[in-house]
PDB file of C-alpha atoms in Angstrom:
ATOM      1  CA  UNK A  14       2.949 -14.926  12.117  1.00  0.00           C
ATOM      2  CA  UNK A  15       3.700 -16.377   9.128  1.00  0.00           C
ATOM      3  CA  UNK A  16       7.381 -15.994   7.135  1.00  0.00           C
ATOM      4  CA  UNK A  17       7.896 -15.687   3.605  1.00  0.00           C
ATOM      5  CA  UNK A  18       9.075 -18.476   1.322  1.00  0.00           C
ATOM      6  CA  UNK A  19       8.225 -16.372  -1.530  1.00  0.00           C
ATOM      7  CA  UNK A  20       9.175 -18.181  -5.199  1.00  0.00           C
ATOM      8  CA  UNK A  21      12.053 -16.105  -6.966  1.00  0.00           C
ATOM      9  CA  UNK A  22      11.441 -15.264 -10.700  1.00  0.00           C
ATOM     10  CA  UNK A  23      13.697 -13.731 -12.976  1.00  0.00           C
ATOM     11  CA  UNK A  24      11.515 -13.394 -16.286  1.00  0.00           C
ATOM     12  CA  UNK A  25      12.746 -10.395 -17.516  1.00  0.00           C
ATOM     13  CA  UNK A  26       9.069  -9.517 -18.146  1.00  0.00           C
ATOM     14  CA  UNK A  27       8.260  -9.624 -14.890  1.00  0.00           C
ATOM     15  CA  UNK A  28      10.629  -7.272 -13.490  1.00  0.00           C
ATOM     16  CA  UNK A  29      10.364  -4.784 -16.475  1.00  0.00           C
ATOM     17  CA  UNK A  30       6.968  -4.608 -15.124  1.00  0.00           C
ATOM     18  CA  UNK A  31       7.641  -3.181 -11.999  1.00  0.00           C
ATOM     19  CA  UNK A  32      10.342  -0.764 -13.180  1.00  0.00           C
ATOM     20  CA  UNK A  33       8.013   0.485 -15.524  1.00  0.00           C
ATOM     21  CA  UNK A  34       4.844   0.726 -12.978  1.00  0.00           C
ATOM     22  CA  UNK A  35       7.151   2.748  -9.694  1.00  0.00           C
ATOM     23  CA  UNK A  36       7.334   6.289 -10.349  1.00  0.00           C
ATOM     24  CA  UNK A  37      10.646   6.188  -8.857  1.00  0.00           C
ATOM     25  CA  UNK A  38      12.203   4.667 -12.014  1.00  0.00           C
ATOM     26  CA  UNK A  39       9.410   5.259 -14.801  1.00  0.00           C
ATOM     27  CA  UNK A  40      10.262   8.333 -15.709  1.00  0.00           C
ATOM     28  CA  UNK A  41      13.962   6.822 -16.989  1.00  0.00           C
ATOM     29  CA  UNK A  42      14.806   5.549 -20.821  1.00  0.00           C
ATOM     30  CA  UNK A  43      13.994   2.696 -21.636  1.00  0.00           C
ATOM     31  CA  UNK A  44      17.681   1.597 -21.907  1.00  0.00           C
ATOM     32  CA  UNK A  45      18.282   2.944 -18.264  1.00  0.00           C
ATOM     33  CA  UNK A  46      14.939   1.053 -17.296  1.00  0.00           C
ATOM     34  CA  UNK A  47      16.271  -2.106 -18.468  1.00  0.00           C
ATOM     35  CA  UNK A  48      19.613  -1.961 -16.396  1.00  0.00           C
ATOM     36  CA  UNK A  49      17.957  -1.394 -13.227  1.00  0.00           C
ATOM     37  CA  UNK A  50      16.079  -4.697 -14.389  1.00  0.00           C
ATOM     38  CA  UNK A  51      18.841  -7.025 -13.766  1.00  0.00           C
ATOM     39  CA  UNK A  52      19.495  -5.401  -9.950  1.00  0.00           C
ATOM     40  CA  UNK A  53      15.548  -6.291  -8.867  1.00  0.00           C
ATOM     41  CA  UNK A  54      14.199  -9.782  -7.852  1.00  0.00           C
ATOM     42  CA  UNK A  55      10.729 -10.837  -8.435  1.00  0.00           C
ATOM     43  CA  UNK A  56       9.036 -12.466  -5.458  1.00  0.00           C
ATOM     44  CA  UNK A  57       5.516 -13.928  -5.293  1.00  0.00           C
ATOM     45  CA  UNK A  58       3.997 -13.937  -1.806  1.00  0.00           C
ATOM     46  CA  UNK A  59       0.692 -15.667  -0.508  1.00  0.00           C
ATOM     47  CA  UNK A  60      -1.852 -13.709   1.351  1.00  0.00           C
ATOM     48  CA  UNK A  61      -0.628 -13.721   4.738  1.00  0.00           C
ATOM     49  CA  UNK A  62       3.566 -14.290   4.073  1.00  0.00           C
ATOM     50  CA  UNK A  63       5.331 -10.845   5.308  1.00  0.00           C
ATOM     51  CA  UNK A  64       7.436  -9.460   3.152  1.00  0.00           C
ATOM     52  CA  UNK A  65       8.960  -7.108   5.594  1.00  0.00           C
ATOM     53  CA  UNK A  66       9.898  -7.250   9.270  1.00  0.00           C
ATOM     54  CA  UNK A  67      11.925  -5.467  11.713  1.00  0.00           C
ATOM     55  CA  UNK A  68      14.656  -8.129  11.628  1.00  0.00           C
ATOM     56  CA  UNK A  69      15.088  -8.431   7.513  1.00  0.00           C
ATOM     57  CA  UNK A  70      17.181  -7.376   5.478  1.00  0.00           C
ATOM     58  CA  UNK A  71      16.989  -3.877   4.080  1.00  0.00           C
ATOM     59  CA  UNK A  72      15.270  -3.160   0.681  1.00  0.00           C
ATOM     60  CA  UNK A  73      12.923  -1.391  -1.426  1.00  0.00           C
ATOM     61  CA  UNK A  74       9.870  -3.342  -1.814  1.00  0.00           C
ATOM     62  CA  UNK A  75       7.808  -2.615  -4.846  1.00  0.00           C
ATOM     63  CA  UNK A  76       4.601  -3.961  -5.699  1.00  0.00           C
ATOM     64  CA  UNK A  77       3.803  -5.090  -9.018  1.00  0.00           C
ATOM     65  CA  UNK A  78       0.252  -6.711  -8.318  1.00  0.00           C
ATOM     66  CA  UNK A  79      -1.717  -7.458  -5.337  1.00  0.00           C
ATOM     67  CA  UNK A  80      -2.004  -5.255  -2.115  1.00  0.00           C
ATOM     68  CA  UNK A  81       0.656  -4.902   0.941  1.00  0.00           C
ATOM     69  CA  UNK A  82      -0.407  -3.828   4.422  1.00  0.00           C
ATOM     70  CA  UNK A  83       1.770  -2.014   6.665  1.00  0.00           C
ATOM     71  CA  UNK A  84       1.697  -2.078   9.845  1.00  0.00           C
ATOM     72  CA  UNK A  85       3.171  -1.016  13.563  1.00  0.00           C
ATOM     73  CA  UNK A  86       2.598  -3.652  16.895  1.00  0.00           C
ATOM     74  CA  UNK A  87       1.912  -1.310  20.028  1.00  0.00           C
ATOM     75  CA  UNK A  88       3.062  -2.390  22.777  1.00  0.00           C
ATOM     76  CA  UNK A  89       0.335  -4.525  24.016  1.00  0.00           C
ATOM     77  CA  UNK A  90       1.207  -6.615  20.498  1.00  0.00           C
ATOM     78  CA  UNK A  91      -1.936  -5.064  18.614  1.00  0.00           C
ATOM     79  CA  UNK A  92      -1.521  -4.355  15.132  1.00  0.00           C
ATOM     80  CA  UNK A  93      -2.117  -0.830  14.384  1.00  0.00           C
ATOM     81  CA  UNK A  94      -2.717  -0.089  10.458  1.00  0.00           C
ATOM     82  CA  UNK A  95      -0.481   2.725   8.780  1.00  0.00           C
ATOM     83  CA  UNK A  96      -1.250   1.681   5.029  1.00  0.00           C
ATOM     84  CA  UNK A  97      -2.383  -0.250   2.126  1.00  0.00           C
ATOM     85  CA  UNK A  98       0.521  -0.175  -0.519  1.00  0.00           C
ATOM     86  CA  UNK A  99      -0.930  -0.914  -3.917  1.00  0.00           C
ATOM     87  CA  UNK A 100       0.903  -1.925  -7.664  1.00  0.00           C
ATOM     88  CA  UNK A 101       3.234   0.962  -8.166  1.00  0.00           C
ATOM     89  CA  UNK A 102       3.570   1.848  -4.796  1.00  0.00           C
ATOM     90  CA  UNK A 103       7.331   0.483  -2.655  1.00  0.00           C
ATOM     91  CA  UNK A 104       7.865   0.637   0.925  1.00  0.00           C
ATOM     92  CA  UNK A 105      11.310  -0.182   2.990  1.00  0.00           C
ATOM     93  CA  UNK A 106      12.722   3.017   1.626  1.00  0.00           C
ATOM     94  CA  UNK A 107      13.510   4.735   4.702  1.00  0.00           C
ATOM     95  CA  UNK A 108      15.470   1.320   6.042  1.00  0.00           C
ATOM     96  CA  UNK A 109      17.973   1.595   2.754  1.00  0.00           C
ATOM     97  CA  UNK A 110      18.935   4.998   4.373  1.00  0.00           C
ATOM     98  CA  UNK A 111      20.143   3.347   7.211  1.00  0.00           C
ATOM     99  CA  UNK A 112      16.908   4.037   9.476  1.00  0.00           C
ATOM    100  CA  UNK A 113      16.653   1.608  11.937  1.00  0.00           C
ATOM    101  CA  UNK A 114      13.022  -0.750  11.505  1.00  0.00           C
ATOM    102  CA  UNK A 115      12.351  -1.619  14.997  1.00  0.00           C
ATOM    103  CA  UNK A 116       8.641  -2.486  14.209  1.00  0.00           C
ATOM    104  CA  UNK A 117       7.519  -2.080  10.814  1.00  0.00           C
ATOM    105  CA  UNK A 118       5.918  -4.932   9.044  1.00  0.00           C
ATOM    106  CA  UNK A 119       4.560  -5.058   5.428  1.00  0.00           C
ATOM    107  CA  UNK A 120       2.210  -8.294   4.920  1.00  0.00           C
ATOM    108  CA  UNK A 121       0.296  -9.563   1.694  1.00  0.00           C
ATOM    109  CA  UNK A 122      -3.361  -9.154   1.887  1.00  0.00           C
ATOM    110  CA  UNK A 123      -3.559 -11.259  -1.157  1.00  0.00           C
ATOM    111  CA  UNK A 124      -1.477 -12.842  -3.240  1.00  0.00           C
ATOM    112  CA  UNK A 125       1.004 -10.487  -4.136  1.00  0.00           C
ATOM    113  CA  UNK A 126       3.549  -9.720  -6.664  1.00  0.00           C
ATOM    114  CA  UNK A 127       6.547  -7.281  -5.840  1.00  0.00           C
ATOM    115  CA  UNK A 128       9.919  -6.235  -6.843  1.00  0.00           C
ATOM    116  CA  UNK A 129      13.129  -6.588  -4.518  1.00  0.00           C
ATOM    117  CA  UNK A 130      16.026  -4.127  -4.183  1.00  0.00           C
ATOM    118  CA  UNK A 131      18.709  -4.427  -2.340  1.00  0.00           C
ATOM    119  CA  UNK A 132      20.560  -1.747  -0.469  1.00  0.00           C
ATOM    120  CA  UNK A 133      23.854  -2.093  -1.902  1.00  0.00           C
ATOM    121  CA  UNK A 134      22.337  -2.327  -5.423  1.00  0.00           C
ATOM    122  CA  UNK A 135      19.853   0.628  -4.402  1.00  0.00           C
ATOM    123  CA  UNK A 136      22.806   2.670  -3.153  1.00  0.00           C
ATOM    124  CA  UNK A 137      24.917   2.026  -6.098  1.00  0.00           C
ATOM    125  CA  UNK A 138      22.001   3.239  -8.315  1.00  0.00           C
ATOM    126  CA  UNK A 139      21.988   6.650  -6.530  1.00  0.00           C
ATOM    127  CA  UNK A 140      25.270   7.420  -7.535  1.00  0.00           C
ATOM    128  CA  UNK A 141      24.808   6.039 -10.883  1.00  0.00           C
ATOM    129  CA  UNK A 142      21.646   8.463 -11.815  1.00  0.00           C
ATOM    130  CA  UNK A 143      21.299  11.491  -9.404  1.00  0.00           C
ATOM    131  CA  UNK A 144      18.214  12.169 -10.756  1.00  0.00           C
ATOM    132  CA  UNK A 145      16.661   8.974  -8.471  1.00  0.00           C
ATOM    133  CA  UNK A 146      17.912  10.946  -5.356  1.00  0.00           C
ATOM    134  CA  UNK A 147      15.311  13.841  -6.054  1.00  0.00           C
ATOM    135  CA  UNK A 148      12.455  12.074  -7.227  1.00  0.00           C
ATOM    136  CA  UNK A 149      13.095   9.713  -3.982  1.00  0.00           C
ATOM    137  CA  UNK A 150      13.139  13.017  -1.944  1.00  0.00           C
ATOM    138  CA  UNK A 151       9.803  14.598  -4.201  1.00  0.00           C
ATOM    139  CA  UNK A 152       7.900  10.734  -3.643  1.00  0.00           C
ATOM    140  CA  UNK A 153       8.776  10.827   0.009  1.00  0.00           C
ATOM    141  CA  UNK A 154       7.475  14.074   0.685  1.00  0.00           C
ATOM    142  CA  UNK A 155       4.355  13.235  -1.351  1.00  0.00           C
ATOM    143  CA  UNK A 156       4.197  10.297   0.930  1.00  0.00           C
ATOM    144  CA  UNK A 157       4.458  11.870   4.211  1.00  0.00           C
ATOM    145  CA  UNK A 158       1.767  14.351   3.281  1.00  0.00           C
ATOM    146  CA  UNK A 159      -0.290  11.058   2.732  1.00  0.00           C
ATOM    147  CA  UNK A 160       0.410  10.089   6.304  1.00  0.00           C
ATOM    148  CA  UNK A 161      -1.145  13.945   7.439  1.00  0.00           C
ATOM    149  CA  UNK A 162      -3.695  13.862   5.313  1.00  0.00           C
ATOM    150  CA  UNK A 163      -4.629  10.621   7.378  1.00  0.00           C
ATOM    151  CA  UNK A 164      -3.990  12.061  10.228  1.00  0.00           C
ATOM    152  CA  UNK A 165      -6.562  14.720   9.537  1.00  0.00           C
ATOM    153  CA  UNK A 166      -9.204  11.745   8.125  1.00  0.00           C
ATOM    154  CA  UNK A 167      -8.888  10.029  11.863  1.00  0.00           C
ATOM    155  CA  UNK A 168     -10.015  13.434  13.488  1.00  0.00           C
ATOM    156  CA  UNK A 169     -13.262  13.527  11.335  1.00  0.00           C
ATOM    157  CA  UNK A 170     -16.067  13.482  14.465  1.00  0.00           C
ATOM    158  CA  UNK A 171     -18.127  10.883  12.543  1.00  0.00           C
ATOM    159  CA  UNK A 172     -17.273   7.098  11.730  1.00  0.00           C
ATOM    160  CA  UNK A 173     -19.786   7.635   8.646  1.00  0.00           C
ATOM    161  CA  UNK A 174     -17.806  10.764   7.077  1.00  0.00           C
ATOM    162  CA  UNK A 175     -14.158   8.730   7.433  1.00  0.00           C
ATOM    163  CA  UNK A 176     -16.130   5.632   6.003  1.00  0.00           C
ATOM    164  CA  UNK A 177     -17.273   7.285   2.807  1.00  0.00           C
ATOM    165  CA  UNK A 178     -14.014   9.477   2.529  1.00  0.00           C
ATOM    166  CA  UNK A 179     -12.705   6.001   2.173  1.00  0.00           C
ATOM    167  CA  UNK A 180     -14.925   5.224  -0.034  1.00  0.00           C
ATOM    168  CA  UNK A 181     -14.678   7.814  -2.714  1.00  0.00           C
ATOM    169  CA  UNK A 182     -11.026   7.989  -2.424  1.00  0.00           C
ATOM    170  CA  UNK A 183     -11.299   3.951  -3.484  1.00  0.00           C
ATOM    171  CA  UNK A 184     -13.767   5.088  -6.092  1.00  0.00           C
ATOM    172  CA  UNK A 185     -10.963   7.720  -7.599  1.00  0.00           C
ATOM    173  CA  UNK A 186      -8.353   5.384  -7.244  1.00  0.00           C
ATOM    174  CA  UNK A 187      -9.850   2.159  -9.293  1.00  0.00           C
ATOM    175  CA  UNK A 188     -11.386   4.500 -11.646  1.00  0.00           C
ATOM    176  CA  UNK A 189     -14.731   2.771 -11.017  1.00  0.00           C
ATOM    177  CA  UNK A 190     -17.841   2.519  -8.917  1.00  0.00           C
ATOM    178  CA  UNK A 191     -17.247  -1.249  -8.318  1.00  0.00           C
ATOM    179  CA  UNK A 192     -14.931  -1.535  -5.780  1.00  0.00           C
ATOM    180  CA  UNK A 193     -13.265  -4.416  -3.729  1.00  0.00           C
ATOM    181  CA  UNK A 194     -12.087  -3.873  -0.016  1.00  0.00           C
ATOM    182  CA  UNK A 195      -7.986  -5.021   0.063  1.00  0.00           C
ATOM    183  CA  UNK A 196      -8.380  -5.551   3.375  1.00  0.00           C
ATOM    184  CA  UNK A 197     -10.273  -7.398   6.148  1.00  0.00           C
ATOM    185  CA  UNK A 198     -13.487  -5.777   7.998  1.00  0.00           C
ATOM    186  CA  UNK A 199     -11.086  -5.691  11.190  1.00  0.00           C
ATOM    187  CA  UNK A 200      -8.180  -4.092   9.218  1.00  0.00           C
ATOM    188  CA  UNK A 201     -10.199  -1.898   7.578  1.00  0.00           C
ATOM    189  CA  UNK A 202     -11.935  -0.767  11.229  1.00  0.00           C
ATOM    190  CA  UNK A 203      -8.730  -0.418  12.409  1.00  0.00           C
ATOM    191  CA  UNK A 204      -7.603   1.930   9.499  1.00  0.00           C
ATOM    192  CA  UNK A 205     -10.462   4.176   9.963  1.00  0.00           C
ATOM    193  CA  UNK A 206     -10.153   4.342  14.043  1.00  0.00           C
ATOM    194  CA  UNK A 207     -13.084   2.023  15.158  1.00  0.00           C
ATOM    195  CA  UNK A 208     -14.144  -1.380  16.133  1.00  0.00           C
ATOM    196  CA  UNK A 209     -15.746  -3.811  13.721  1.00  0.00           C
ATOM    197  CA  UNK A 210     -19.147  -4.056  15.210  1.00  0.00           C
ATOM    198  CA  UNK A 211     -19.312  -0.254  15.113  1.00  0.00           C
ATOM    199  CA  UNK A 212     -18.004  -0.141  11.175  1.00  0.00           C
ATOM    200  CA  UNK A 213     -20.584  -2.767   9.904  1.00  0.00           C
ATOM    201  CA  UNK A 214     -23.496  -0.733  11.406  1.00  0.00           C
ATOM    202  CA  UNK A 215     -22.301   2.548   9.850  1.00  0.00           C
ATOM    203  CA  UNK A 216     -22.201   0.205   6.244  1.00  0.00           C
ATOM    204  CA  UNK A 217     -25.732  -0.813   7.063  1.00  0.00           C
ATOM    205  CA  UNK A 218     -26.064   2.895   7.431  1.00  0.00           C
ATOM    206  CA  UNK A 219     -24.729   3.854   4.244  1.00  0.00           C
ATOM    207  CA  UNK A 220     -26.685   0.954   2.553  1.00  0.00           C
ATOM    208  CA  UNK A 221     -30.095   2.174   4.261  1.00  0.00           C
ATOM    209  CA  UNK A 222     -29.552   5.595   3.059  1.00  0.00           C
ATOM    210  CA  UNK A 223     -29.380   3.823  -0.471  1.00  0.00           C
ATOM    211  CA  UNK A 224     -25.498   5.678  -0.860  1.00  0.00           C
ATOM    212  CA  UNK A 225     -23.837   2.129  -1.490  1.00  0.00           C
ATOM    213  CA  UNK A 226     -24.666  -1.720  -1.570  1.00  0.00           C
ATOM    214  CA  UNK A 227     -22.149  -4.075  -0.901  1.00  0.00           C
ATOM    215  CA  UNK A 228     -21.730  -7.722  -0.460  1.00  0.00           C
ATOM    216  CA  UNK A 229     -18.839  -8.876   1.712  1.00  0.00           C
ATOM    217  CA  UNK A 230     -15.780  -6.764   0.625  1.00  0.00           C
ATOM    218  CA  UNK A 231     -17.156  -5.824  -2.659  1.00  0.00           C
ATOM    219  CA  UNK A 232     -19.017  -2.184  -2.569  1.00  0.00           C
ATOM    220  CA  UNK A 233     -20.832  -0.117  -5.239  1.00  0.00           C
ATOM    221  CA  UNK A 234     -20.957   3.493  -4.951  1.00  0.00           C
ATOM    222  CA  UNK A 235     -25.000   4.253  -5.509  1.00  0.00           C
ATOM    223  CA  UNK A 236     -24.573   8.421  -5.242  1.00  0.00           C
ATOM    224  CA  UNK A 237     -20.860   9.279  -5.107  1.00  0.00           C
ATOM    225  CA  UNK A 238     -22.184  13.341  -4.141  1.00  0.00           C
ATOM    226  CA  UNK A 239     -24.238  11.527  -1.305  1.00  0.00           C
ATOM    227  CA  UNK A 240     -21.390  10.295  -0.359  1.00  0.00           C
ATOM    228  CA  UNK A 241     -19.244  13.443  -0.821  1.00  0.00           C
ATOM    229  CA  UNK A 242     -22.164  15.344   1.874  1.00  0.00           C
ATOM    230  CA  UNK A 243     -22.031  13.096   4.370  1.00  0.00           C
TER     231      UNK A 243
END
């Protein structure tokens, strides 16, 4: 697999721009905003670089632009999908706590923009505003519930229904009915609990029944409540 060379940046712009975008720290002044600026690193990766693996160093990984994947390796070595981190979303949290990452890996899916902190700088902001420790604890919980609610997607009977749950959760998420896939065919098959051959006949499916059109990995929701019925 590849390993990350990322460039470092330290344009103040830059990393005010990830401060501001994580809920985590958003929700600070702007003067408080600004200090935790000068703890974070800007990294750029390329599509492909990992920006976390079980032997790095713990941090907080935030992502400013561009999409992360996160991901386990069973132990055959197959990559098994957990989640697509988007701008504003972090990972590595868990690891700053002193959980051990025995086979987590976050990878760029494109070329990718995120924000770097350190666990003694991370730990040092905990004590420093309290506050962080329970909006850490509220954005964790939110996130776990995530991880149920996926759960719950993967036992949908149908490969159709989990496809356009996808879907319209994309379409709510951009704000648009023009969407782009972050992810490969195979990812994205892998996400939803199938096999690629069996995922591009249920998007013929969808396209047939005149509910979407697509193009490679871009998609446009035709009849969002078609969708919604499935």
């Amino acid at each position: 697999m590849p390993h990350s060379t990322g460039n470092l940046e330290t344009t103040t712009s830059h990393q005010h721009l990830c401060v501001t975008l994580v809920p985590l720290f958003n929700h600070l002044d702007t003067a408080d905003q600004e200090k935790i600026n000068q703890l974070v690193h800007h990294r750029h990766f390329s599509k492909g670089e990992q920006v976390l693996t079980p032997d790095g160093e713990p941090q907080l990984v935030i992502v400013a632009r561009g999409n992360l994947k996160v991901y386990q390796l069973s132990a055959a070595g197959r990559e098994q999908l957990l989640r697509v981190v988007s701008p504003g979303g972090y990972e590595g949290e868990s690891q700053l706590f002193g959980a051990s990452n025995n086979d987590l890996f976050a990878e760029a899916l494109q070329p990718t923009e995120v924000c770097l902190l350190k666990q003694a700088d991370f730990q040092r902001l905990l004590l420093n505003y309290p506050q962080l420790s329970l909006k850490l604890l509220e954005l964790t919980a939110n996130k776990m519930t995530a991880v149920e609610q996926q759960t719950q997607f993967l036992l949908m009977e149908k490969v159709e229904e989990r496809l356009a749950k996808y879907l319209t959760d994309l379409q709510v998420a951009v704000g648009s009915l023009e969407l782009t896939i972050p992810m490969k065919m195979k990812e994205l098959a892998a996400y939803l609990g199938t096999t690629p051959e069996t995922l591009s006949r249920k998007f013929k499916l969808l396209e047939e029944k005149k509910l979407i059109r697509r193009k490679s990995s871009n998609v446009t929701i035709l009849d969002v409540e078609g969708l919604e019925e499935l």
